[in-house]
Amino acid sequence: MRTFPNPFHTPTHRQPTPKLKIAVVGAGYWGPNLARNLQASTDWALVAICDLDIERARKLAATLGEIPVVESLDELLDTFDVDAVAIATPARTHHGTVMTALRAGKHVLVEKPLADSRAHGLEMVAEAQARGLVLMADHTYCYTPAVLKMQELVQAGSLGEILFVDSTRINLGLVQPDVNVFWDLAPHDLAILDFVLPGGLNPAEVSAFGADPLGTGRDCVGHLNFRLPNDATAHVHVNWLSPTKIRQMVIGGSLRTLVWDDLNPQQRLSVYDRGVSLDRQPKSAGEKASNAVSYRLGDTWSPALPEREALGQVVAELAFCIRNGQEARTGGESGLRVLSVLEAVTRSLSLDGKASPVEGTGAAEAASGVELEGVR
């Protein structure tokens, strides 16, 4: 397993590596966070801000030391010699913007979701691969200390066999003008599962139920269910209408259960050595019906985690992958797996919650017995 580069340490016996040059496209909600971390990075020189709203771009640039601003991506590419672009624009614009940057020979970091459709995502991934460029999805949560520790514990087998995942991401949030609550919030949880689970995010089919009690024209509350290997199950609850904010994921295993509470900085991760004692359960159906369930009651502990901004790790990962010719941990194929599930969610919603197959996954191929083409 590759370890993350340490953006704060340069070996004393080597000459400092020249900074890579990058521009941020989009100065709205997420662009300022990207720009701030790129400006602070030892890997990157932030050379320009691009936004159709030139005044918004200028306001952001002024906070960073008067970075040059441009109105269009074409102007940016014609004016500045950059190694990469970081794109923080609405999902509907990702395909055109990313393809333009890739065709100009630039590496790309793009805000989640990777694209507005799997077909567009496939084109973007194919273009990056054909040109030998890094295409990285900004699945920021995957670079937090808590999620990195979750990945370590799950993939080391500390939880045992995964039995269930229950994820909740609810808050009184902004109703988005162009996407429903699944496309807005669920990419975070799906990307985390793809990052953490052995084998990644690979369901054969999903079932999704949504509601629009405000009459906005798009689902504001949603529940997503799908199977994991060995008859385990995953549930993701997303909601724009909750007066309370919860960001929590429970991963239950045969040995231990892991609880991630992102809003509890004192104890973001808890590991429970308690649950049903599977090794003591009767084997036959008759024995199961006549015997009481036995439980294991053990200790609870919380791993120590460093406090650092995840976006600093994101931009360090991008630089590492460019310099070493490697795919990012949240590269294009990871983004495609998330997109494939989101498209299956959309189909399931149109069928009143009926299970819908997930295109391009090995699990779907095995379930159908048909070899499908495409990127996993």
Short mmCIF file of C-alpha atoms in Angstrom, two decimals:
data_model
loop_
_atom_site.label_atom_id
_atom_site.label_comp_id
_atom_site.label_asym_id
_atom_site.label_seq_id
_atom_site.Cartn_x
_atom_site.Cartn_y
_atom_site.Cartn_z
CA MET A 1 0.00 0.00 0.00
CA ARG A 2 1.48 3.35 -1.01
CA THR A 3 1.93 5.84 1.79
CA PHE A 4 1.00 9.48 1.34
CA PRO A 5 3.75 11.98 0.64
CA ASN A 6 4.56 14.28 3.53
CA PRO A 7 4.07 17.81 2.18
CA PHE A 8 5.82 19.34 5.20
CA HIS A 9 9.15 17.52 4.92
CA THR A 10 11.95 17.87 2.36
CA PRO A 11 14.93 15.54 2.81
CA THR A 12 17.95 17.62 3.76
CA HIS A 13 20.29 15.73 1.43
CA ARG A 14 18.35 16.64 -1.71
CA GLN A 15 17.94 19.84 -3.62
CA PRO A 16 14.44 21.34 -3.23
CA THR A 17 12.15 20.16 -6.01
CA PRO A 18 10.99 22.99 -8.31
CA LYS A 19 7.38 23.91 -7.74
CA LEU A 20 4.74 22.82 -10.21
CA LYS A 21 2.54 25.57 -11.68
CA ILE A 22 -1.24 25.46 -11.34
CA ALA A 23 -4.34 27.61 -11.86
CA VAL A 24 -7.73 27.40 -10.15
CA VAL A 25 -10.82 27.45 -12.35
CA GLY A 26 -13.87 28.57 -10.35
CA ALA A 27 -13.85 31.12 -7.53
CA GLY A 28 -17.20 30.25 -5.99
CA TYR A 29 -17.77 28.02 -2.96
CA TRP A 30 -14.92 25.49 -3.19
CA GLY A 31 -12.38 27.34 -5.34
CA PRO A 32 -11.15 29.60 -2.49
CA ASN A 33 -10.35 26.54 -0.35
CA LEU A 34 -8.35 24.98 -3.18
CA ALA A 35 -6.56 28.26 -3.90
CA ARG A 36 -5.63 28.77 -0.26
CA ASN A 37 -4.14 25.29 0.08
CA LEU A 38 -2.28 25.52 -3.23
CA GLN A 39 -0.85 28.88 -2.23
CA ALA A 40 0.38 27.43 1.07
CA SER A 41 1.82 24.27 -0.50
CA THR A 42 5.53 23.68 -0.96
CA ASP A 43 4.71 21.68 -4.11
CA TRP A 44 2.73 24.29 -6.02
CA ALA A 45 2.99 27.80 -7.43
CA LEU A 46 -0.49 29.24 -7.89
CA VAL A 47 -0.21 31.40 -11.00
CA ALA A 48 -3.80 32.38 -11.88
CA ILE A 49 -7.48 32.37 -10.92
CA CYS A 50 -10.11 31.85 -13.64
CA ASP A 51 -13.81 32.64 -13.28
CA LEU A 52 -16.55 33.98 -15.56
CA ASP A 53 -17.36 36.42 -12.74
CA ILE A 54 -14.16 38.46 -12.99
CA GLU A 55 -14.96 40.54 -9.90
CA ARG A 56 -15.37 37.40 -7.82
CA ALA A 57 -12.03 36.16 -9.16
CA ARG A 58 -10.36 39.46 -8.26
CA LYS A 59 -11.70 39.36 -4.71
CA LEU A 60 -10.28 35.87 -4.23
CA ALA A 61 -6.96 36.83 -5.84
CA ALA A 62 -6.63 39.83 -3.52
CA THR A 63 -6.72 37.54 -0.47
CA LEU A 64 -3.79 35.54 -1.88
CA GLY A 65 -1.40 38.32 -2.82
CA GLU A 66 -2.88 39.69 -6.05
CA ILE A 67 -2.77 36.52 -8.17
CA PRO A 68 -3.50 37.25 -11.87
CA VAL A 69 -7.11 36.65 -12.96
CA VAL A 70 -8.73 35.70 -16.28
CA GLU A 71 -12.33 35.20 -17.41
CA SER A 72 -12.07 32.08 -19.58
CA LEU A 73 -10.24 28.78 -19.65
CA ASP A 74 -9.07 29.45 -23.20
CA GLU A 75 -7.51 32.73 -22.07
CA LEU A 76 -5.90 30.94 -19.15
CA LEU A 77 -4.35 28.25 -21.33
CA ASP A 78 -3.17 30.79 -23.92
CA THR A 79 -1.67 33.16 -21.35
CA PHE A 80 -0.10 31.01 -18.65
CA ASP A 81 2.27 28.06 -18.76
CA VAL A 82 0.77 25.72 -16.17
CA ASP A 83 1.33 22.07 -15.37
CA ALA A 84 -2.18 21.52 -14.00
CA VAL A 85 -5.56 23.08 -13.40
CA ALA A 86 -7.81 22.63 -10.37
CA ILE A 87 -11.47 22.80 -11.38
CA ALA A 88 -14.13 23.90 -8.88
CA THR A 89 -17.16 24.54 -11.07
CA PRO A 90 -20.66 22.96 -11.24
CA ALA A 91 -20.79 19.28 -12.24
CA ARG A 92 -22.54 20.05 -15.52
CA THR A 93 -19.44 21.96 -16.68
CA HIS A 94 -16.84 19.36 -15.69
CA HIS A 95 -16.79 17.40 -18.93
CA GLY A 96 -16.13 20.35 -21.24
CA THR A 97 -13.69 22.05 -18.89
CA VAL A 98 -11.71 18.92 -18.07
CA MET A 99 -11.53 17.79 -21.70
CA THR A 100 -10.24 21.20 -22.78
CA ALA A 101 -7.53 21.12 -20.11
CA LEU A 102 -6.51 17.53 -20.91
CA ARG A 103 -6.31 18.24 -24.63
CA ALA A 104 -4.02 21.13 -23.80
CA GLY A 105 -1.73 18.65 -22.02
CA LYS A 106 -2.59 19.70 -18.46
CA HIS A 107 -3.06 17.48 -15.44
CA VAL A 108 -6.44 17.98 -13.75
CA LEU A 109 -7.88 17.99 -10.24
CA VAL A 110 -11.68 18.25 -10.42
CA GLU A 111 -14.28 18.77 -7.72
CA LYS A 112 -16.73 15.93 -6.97
CA PRO A 113 -18.56 14.39 -8.68
CA LEU A 114 -16.12 13.62 -11.50
CA ALA A 115 -18.74 14.46 -14.14
CA ASP A 116 -22.50 14.79 -14.63
CA SER A 117 -22.77 11.35 -16.26
CA ARG A 118 -20.86 8.10 -16.52
CA ALA A 119 -20.51 8.53 -20.29
CA HIS A 120 -18.80 11.89 -19.79
CA GLY A 121 -16.62 10.40 -17.06
CA LEU A 122 -15.53 7.57 -19.35
CA GLU A 123 -14.45 10.08 -22.01
CA MET A 124 -12.48 12.09 -19.47
CA VAL A 125 -10.69 9.04 -18.05
CA ALA A 126 -9.89 7.71 -21.54
CA GLU A 127 -8.48 11.10 -22.62
CA ALA A 128 -6.26 11.34 -19.54
CA GLN A 129 -4.97 7.79 -20.01
CA ALA A 130 -4.29 8.31 -23.70
CA ARG A 131 -2.23 11.42 -22.96
CA GLY A 132 -0.48 10.06 -19.87
CA LEU A 133 -1.98 12.75 -17.64
CA VAL A 134 -3.20 12.64 -14.06
CA LEU A 135 -6.95 13.05 -13.65
CA MET A 136 -7.84 13.22 -9.97
CA ALA A 137 -11.25 13.58 -8.31
CA ASP A 138 -11.25 15.86 -5.29
CA HIS A 139 -12.81 13.36 -2.89
CA THR A 140 -11.47 15.38 0.02
CA TYR A 141 -12.77 13.20 2.84
CA CYS A 142 -10.54 10.35 1.70
CA TYR A 143 -7.50 12.40 2.71
CA THR A 144 -8.62 13.20 6.24
CA PRO A 145 -6.67 11.53 9.06
CA ALA A 146 -9.87 9.81 10.23
CA VAL A 147 -10.69 8.18 6.88
CA LEU A 148 -7.06 7.21 6.31
CA LYS A 149 -7.16 5.44 9.68
CA MET A 150 -10.48 3.82 8.76
CA GLN A 151 -8.90 2.44 5.60
CA GLU A 152 -5.94 1.11 7.58
CA LEU A 153 -8.15 -0.65 10.15
CA VAL A 154 -10.60 -2.13 7.64
CA GLN A 155 -8.01 -3.36 5.16
CA ALA A 156 -5.78 -4.78 7.90
CA GLY A 157 -8.72 -6.96 8.98
CA SER A 158 -9.05 -5.35 12.42
CA LEU A 159 -12.84 -5.34 12.12
CA GLY A 160 -13.03 -8.87 10.74
CA GLU A 161 -15.50 -9.62 7.96
CA ILE A 162 -17.62 -6.57 7.12
CA LEU A 163 -21.26 -7.19 8.04
CA PHE A 164 -22.88 -3.80 7.41
CA VAL A 165 -22.28 -0.13 6.70
CA ASP A 166 -24.69 2.56 7.87
CA SER A 167 -23.89 6.13 6.81
CA THR A 168 -25.77 9.34 7.67
CA ARG A 169 -25.10 12.75 6.13
CA ILE A 170 -27.88 15.16 7.03
CA ASN A 171 -28.13 18.90 7.67
CA LEU A 172 -30.23 21.96 6.96
CA GLY A 173 -28.50 22.52 3.65
CA LEU A 174 -28.75 24.55 0.50
CA VAL A 175 -31.13 23.04 -2.06
CA GLN A 176 -28.96 22.83 -5.15
CA PRO A 177 -30.30 24.26 -8.43
CA ASP A 178 -29.03 21.52 -10.73
CA VAL A 179 -28.75 18.25 -8.74
CA ASN A 180 -30.75 16.31 -6.16
CA VAL A 181 -29.60 15.44 -2.66
CA PHE A 182 -28.07 12.13 -3.79
CA TRP A 183 -25.77 13.78 -6.35
CA ASP A 184 -24.91 16.56 -3.89
CA LEU A 185 -24.16 14.65 -0.67
CA ALA A 186 -23.84 10.93 -1.41
CA PRO A 187 -20.59 11.24 -3.44
CA HIS A 188 -18.77 11.89 -0.16
CA ASP A 189 -19.94 8.64 1.41
CA LEU A 190 -19.60 6.59 -1.76
CA ALA A 191 -16.03 7.84 -2.27
CA ILE A 192 -15.18 6.97 1.33
CA LEU A 193 -16.53 3.44 0.87
CA ASP A 194 -14.60 3.06 -2.39
CA PHE A 195 -11.47 4.19 -0.56
CA VAL A 196 -11.94 2.13 2.60
CA LEU A 197 -13.48 -1.19 1.58
CA PRO A 198 -11.28 -3.99 0.21
CA GLY A 199 -12.07 -4.20 -3.50
CA GLY A 200 -13.57 -0.71 -3.54
CA LEU A 201 -17.14 0.28 -4.39
CA ASN A 202 -18.46 -2.54 -6.55
CA PRO A 203 -22.19 -3.23 -6.02
CA ALA A 204 -24.13 -5.14 -8.65
CA GLU A 205 -27.29 -3.06 -8.11
CA VAL A 206 -28.72 -0.35 -5.88
CA SER A 207 -32.15 0.68 -4.59
CA ALA A 208 -32.89 4.32 -3.87
CA PHE A 209 -35.89 6.10 -2.38
CA GLY A 210 -36.26 9.87 -2.43
CA ALA A 211 -38.74 12.52 -1.36
CA ASP A 212 -39.39 16.15 -2.32
CA PRO A 213 -41.72 17.43 0.42
CA LEU A 214 -40.95 21.07 -0.46
CA GLY A 215 -41.93 20.70 -4.11
CA THR A 216 -38.54 21.86 -5.38
CA GLY A 217 -38.57 19.50 -8.34
CA ARG A 218 -35.71 17.39 -6.98
CA ASP A 219 -35.35 14.96 -4.10
CA CYS A 220 -34.33 16.65 -0.84
CA VAL A 221 -34.34 13.51 1.32
CA GLY A 222 -32.93 10.16 0.21
CA HIS A 223 -32.12 6.61 1.25
CA LEU A 224 -29.76 4.39 -0.74
CA ASN A 225 -29.29 0.64 -0.19
CA PHE A 226 -26.98 -1.90 -1.81
CA ARG A 227 -25.30 -5.22 -1.12
CA LEU A 228 -21.68 -5.72 -0.16
CA PRO A 229 -19.75 -9.01 -0.50
CA ASN A 230 -20.73 -11.97 1.71
CA ASP A 231 -24.35 -10.81 2.07
CA ALA A 232 -23.37 -7.65 3.91
CA THR A 233 -25.43 -4.52 3.32
CA ALA A 234 -24.82 -0.77 3.04
CA HIS A 235 -27.25 2.06 3.72
CA VAL A 236 -26.65 5.76 2.99
CA HIS A 237 -29.06 8.43 4.30
CA VAL A 238 -28.79 11.96 2.87
CA ASN A 239 -31.01 14.92 3.73
CA TRP A 240 -31.06 18.68 3.08
CA LEU A 241 -33.94 19.35 5.47
CA SER A 242 -32.69 18.20 8.88
CA PRO A 243 -32.33 20.93 11.56
CA THR A 244 -29.52 18.85 13.08
CA LYS A 245 -26.25 18.17 11.32
CA ILE A 246 -24.90 14.61 11.40
CA ARG A 247 -21.93 13.16 9.54
CA GLN A 248 -21.50 9.64 10.77
CA MET A 249 -20.58 6.25 9.37
CA VAL A 250 -20.79 2.93 11.19
CA ILE A 251 -18.86 -0.04 9.76
CA GLY A 252 -19.80 -3.22 11.53
CA GLY A 253 -17.48 -6.22 11.41
CA SER A 254 -17.47 -9.75 12.77
CA LEU A 255 -14.73 -8.78 15.26
CA ARG A 256 -15.21 -5.09 15.94
CA THR A 257 -17.35 -2.12 14.91
CA LEU A 258 -15.93 1.22 13.80
CA VAL A 259 -17.86 4.49 14.26
CA TRP A 260 -16.75 7.68 12.49
CA ASP A 261 -18.27 10.90 13.82
CA ASP A 262 -16.84 13.73 11.74
CA LEU A 263 -18.38 16.43 13.93
CA ASN A 264 -16.69 15.23 17.12
CA PRO A 265 -13.10 16.54 16.96
CA GLN A 266 -12.27 15.03 20.36
CA GLN A 267 -13.21 11.51 19.24
CA ARG A 268 -13.77 11.22 15.52
CA LEU A 269 -13.14 7.47 15.53
CA SER A 270 -14.33 4.87 18.04
CA VAL A 271 -13.67 1.15 17.83
CA TYR A 272 -16.08 -1.11 19.73
CA ASP A 273 -14.98 -4.58 20.70
CA ARG A 274 -18.56 -5.65 21.24
CA GLY A 275 -21.33 -7.19 19.18
CA VAL A 276 -22.87 -10.51 18.26
CA SER A 277 -20.50 -13.45 18.89
CA LEU A 278 -20.67 -15.16 15.51
CA ASP A 279 -18.26 -17.93 16.45
CA ARG A 280 -20.61 -19.08 19.22
CA GLN A 281 -23.75 -19.09 17.09
CA PRO A 282 -25.44 -22.42 16.23
CA LYS A 283 -25.00 -23.64 12.68
CA SER A 284 -28.29 -25.29 11.68
CA ALA A 285 -31.60 -23.49 11.18
CA GLY A 286 -33.16 -25.53 13.95
CA GLU A 287 -30.40 -24.65 16.38
CA LYS A 288 -30.70 -20.97 15.45
CA ALA A 289 -34.43 -21.01 16.19
CA SER A 290 -34.01 -22.66 19.59
CA ASN A 291 -30.96 -20.84 20.93
CA ALA A 292 -30.57 -17.30 22.19
CA VAL A 293 -28.19 -14.92 20.45
CA SER A 294 -24.92 -14.52 22.33
CA TYR A 295 -23.11 -11.20 22.59
CA ARG A 296 -19.54 -10.09 23.06
CA LEU A 297 -18.98 -7.19 25.47
CA GLY A 298 -15.48 -5.76 25.25
CA ASP A 299 -13.59 -2.48 25.40
CA THR A 300 -14.05 0.69 23.38
CA TRP A 301 -11.06 2.70 22.23
CA SER A 302 -10.37 5.77 20.14
CA PRO A 303 -7.28 5.99 17.89
CA ALA A 304 -5.19 9.14 18.21
CA LEU A 305 -5.42 11.22 15.04
CA PRO A 306 -3.36 14.19 13.85
CA GLU A 307 -5.22 17.40 13.07
CA ARG A 308 -4.48 18.68 9.59
CA GLU A 309 -6.48 20.04 6.68
CA ALA A 310 -7.35 17.32 4.21
CA LEU A 311 -6.99 19.60 1.18
CA GLY A 312 -3.31 19.98 1.99
CA GLN A 313 -3.01 16.22 1.50
CA VAL A 314 -5.07 16.40 -1.70
CA VAL A 315 -2.77 18.89 -3.39
CA ALA A 316 0.31 17.00 -2.14
CA GLU A 317 -1.12 13.77 -3.62
CA LEU A 318 -1.68 15.50 -6.97
CA ALA A 319 1.92 16.72 -7.08
CA PHE A 320 3.28 13.30 -6.06
CA CYS A 321 1.32 11.53 -8.79
CA ILE A 322 2.39 13.99 -11.48
CA ARG A 323 6.05 13.72 -10.53
CA ASN A 324 6.00 9.94 -10.26
CA GLY A 325 3.62 9.08 -13.12
CA GLN A 326 1.14 7.34 -10.82
CA GLU A 327 -2.63 7.33 -10.58
CA ALA A 328 -4.08 9.15 -7.59
CA ARG A 329 -5.83 7.17 -4.88
CA THR A 330 -8.96 9.07 -5.88
CA GLY A 331 -8.15 8.99 -9.58
CA GLY A 332 -10.48 8.89 -12.55
CA GLU A 333 -11.46 5.25 -12.11
CA SER A 334 -12.48 5.87 -8.50
CA GLY A 335 -14.57 8.81 -9.69
CA LEU A 336 -16.15 6.56 -12.32
CA ARG A 337 -17.19 3.98 -9.74
CA VAL A 338 -18.94 6.71 -7.76
CA LEU A 339 -20.61 8.03 -10.94
CA SER A 340 -21.80 4.53 -11.87
CA VAL A 341 -23.58 4.19 -8.54
CA LEU A 342 -25.11 7.68 -8.81
CA GLU A 343 -26.51 6.89 -12.26
CA ALA A 344 -27.98 3.64 -10.94
CA VAL A 345 -29.54 5.69 -8.11
CA THR A 346 -31.19 7.96 -10.69
CA ARG A 347 -32.61 4.96 -12.55
CA SER A 348 -33.87 3.38 -9.33
CA LEU A 349 -35.62 6.64 -8.35
CA SER A 350 -37.40 6.68 -11.69
CA LEU A 351 -38.61 3.14 -10.98
CA ASP A 352 -40.00 3.96 -7.50
CA GLY A 353 -37.11 2.31 -5.72
CA LYS A 354 -36.82 -0.82 -7.81
CA ALA A 355 -33.28 -2.24 -7.83
CA SER A 356 -31.21 -0.92 -10.72
CA PRO A 357 -27.94 -2.48 -12.01
CA VAL A 358 -24.70 -0.53 -11.68
CA GLU A 359 -22.95 -0.29 -15.05
CA GLY A 360 -19.31 -1.18 -15.45
CA THR A 361 -18.77 -3.03 -12.17
CA GLY A 362 -17.37 -6.51 -11.83
CA ALA A 363 -20.22 -7.40 -9.49
CA ALA A 364 -22.80 -6.46 -12.11
CA GLU A 365 -20.99 -8.55 -14.71
CA ALA A 366 -20.94 -11.55 -12.38
CA ALA A 367 -24.62 -11.12 -11.57
CA SER A 368 -25.64 -10.89 -15.22
CA GLY A 369 -23.16 -13.39 -16.61
CA VAL A 370 -22.41 -10.92 -19.41
CA GLU A 371 -19.02 -9.33 -19.98
CA LEU A 372 -19.45 -5.56 -20.02
CA GLU A 373 -17.03 -3.14 -21.62
CA GLY A 374 -15.85 -0.01 -19.85
CA VAL A 375 -13.76 1.14 -16.97
CA ARG A 376 -14.38 -0.38 -13.57
#
